[in-house]
Amino acid sequence: MLEEKDDTLPNAEDNLESTPEHTDETSTTPEETPATEETISAEETPVTEEETPATEETITAEETPVTEDVVTEEPTPEVVAETTPEVEEVTEESEQTIEEHQEAVNEVHENAAEEAEDESANERHEIPVLDYHAMSMEALVTELEKLVQNEKVQAIKDHVDGIKSEFNEKFNEVLEQSKADFLAEGGNSIDFHFSLPVKGKFNVAYNAYRSKRNDYYKSLEKDLNANLERRLALIEELKGLLNVEENINNTYKHFKKIQEEWRNAGSIPKTQYNNVWRTYHHHIERFYDFLHLNRDLRDLDFKRNYEEKQKIVARAEELSKEDDIIHAFRELQNLHRLWKEDIGPVAKELREEIWNQFSAATKLIHDRRQDYFKNIDKVYEQNLIIKEEIIAKINAISTGNYTVHNQWQNKIKEIEKLRQEFFSAGKVPLRVNEETWAKFKQAVREFNASKNTFYKSLKKEQQDNLSKKLALIELAESLKDDDDFATTTPKMKKVQADWKKIGHVPKKISDKIWKQFKNACNHYFDKLHAQKNEANKEESEALEKKKTFLDAMETFELSGDTKQDIETIKEKISEWKSIGRVPFSKKNIDNKFNKVIDGLFNKLDIDKQESELIKYTNRLENLDADKINSEIIFIRRKTDEISAEIRQLENNLQFFSNSSSNSPMLKKVHQDIDRHKKALATWKAKLAQLRSL
């Protein structure tokens, strides 16, 4: 049977004892003796002649069941003879089927044995593996410290190895760059020394991991060996029950005690797991077969064990239909451990039947799992193609020629997007996993190297920019306390404009110098604004006075004495000017005053030109130097235009040489000439006043 073949005991003959004598009522026939049909397979249990005891009984591979244990019911002493089922003829086809089933069962048992040593094996897959390549050295150290402090040391080996590899590569990059800079500045390689605080923190965390790991494995080895010795002692104790002369009930209680201690004995080295269990189970069978137990209670035990194994078979058949085959296979391993460790034997005539059912479900789950991995390999191959295309794109970007900051920033974003696509592409075949990961990291590192080279070339430019900005800060600080606002304000505005034209400076000092420059500028312009606010106060007061003065002028009446009225008007004009400037937005009040003055002059019986010049003199007081120059240019243009008009009119007189002096047309021309000459005289007088200023 498959079950028995799996449980063949290596060196099992060493553990056999001579069969004790029994009465005719309880004596066993050759068919009942567990090892009369064939000897142990040489491949599975090599035994030398010296190791084989002198006994007629030998253990067969087919008749050592896998996981059968006795039940806890305490039977009364009576053993009833049983017969071994006839052995069917094995054909070539059935041998192939048996081999396929055995392969499936062996894989389940091997995985179960692999995990028997460490109960936390499943936990290792629950700790997420982060993108260590994307993390900084500080972040890597923080993650390592967290793992060492919070997780079981046996569950984080892969995580720690990944962190260590990435940290060392990043540290070596910084080390090499620092050494290159040191040599470029004229240093000698012998004098080069480099250290980072984060390296010390990493060493502390990694040494803590190694210490905990060493302590764990020393403790584990000690515990496993102690558990092994305890289990071997229990086997010897179990063997001794066959020769004990005592009440059968006491013997059975002793047997149950051994079983309980076995269950609580703990894990043993995985290399010993199956062999030790097989030896133990063999002697469980011998105890059952040769002990004088009550047949009814024994059958009851067998019945209950059979029912429990039927439940396991039913659950295995359910798992064979489950969609999540990985979960099904893991639960199947637990079912096999229950079958082997927790459930006792069944009646011999049912052992092969129940085992074949369980084995068939096991084979079905095993085959589905194999198909799953075949199909998943196709998916992994497709993922590999996608990842290789991503790596090729990264390499293409790395070889590009980018000369400005914005181009590099765009490429950095593209690389980050490709990195995310790489991590989202899924797993690749295990055979190329490390190679693909190495190619990806190398492609990203080459891009980063090119990027770092570019930004290193900007370092000198940034230093030059820093020198220029420091010079502007010095100039701004020298001007910030100057009270000559008319002269200093244009200079400060130019300093600000020059600052904007200068490019980037090193980031670590950028904020500092900006604050220094801003404070100097703010200090000056705060003073300027304070001075303007004071001036605005005076202008507001002047505005109120002018409003009052304007109201009085609108009701002012002339005396009738032209000469006296002219002087009075001039005094009013002087008084208005003495009040001072008003806010720029209220300049219109001066225009209102001028209109009032114009109205007064119009009421006077004086020459129009004289009146015009007096009013013009009043307006000149409000002109600054730039406006005076503009006014001079305007008057010159005006005098030139009027002179040209006069010449044209005088030329036109030639057309009236034969006309009467009373001709209306001729009179009109003479009138226009006189009017233009008066206007020309007025404009010339205005120009003379401007020049006198």
XYZ file of C-alpha atoms in Angstrom, residues 272 327 408-409 448:
5
model
C 15.265 12.848 11.703
C -4.352 27.313 0.189
C 16.224 65.911 -16.111
C 13.187 66.454 -13.914
C 21.129 57.904 -11.391
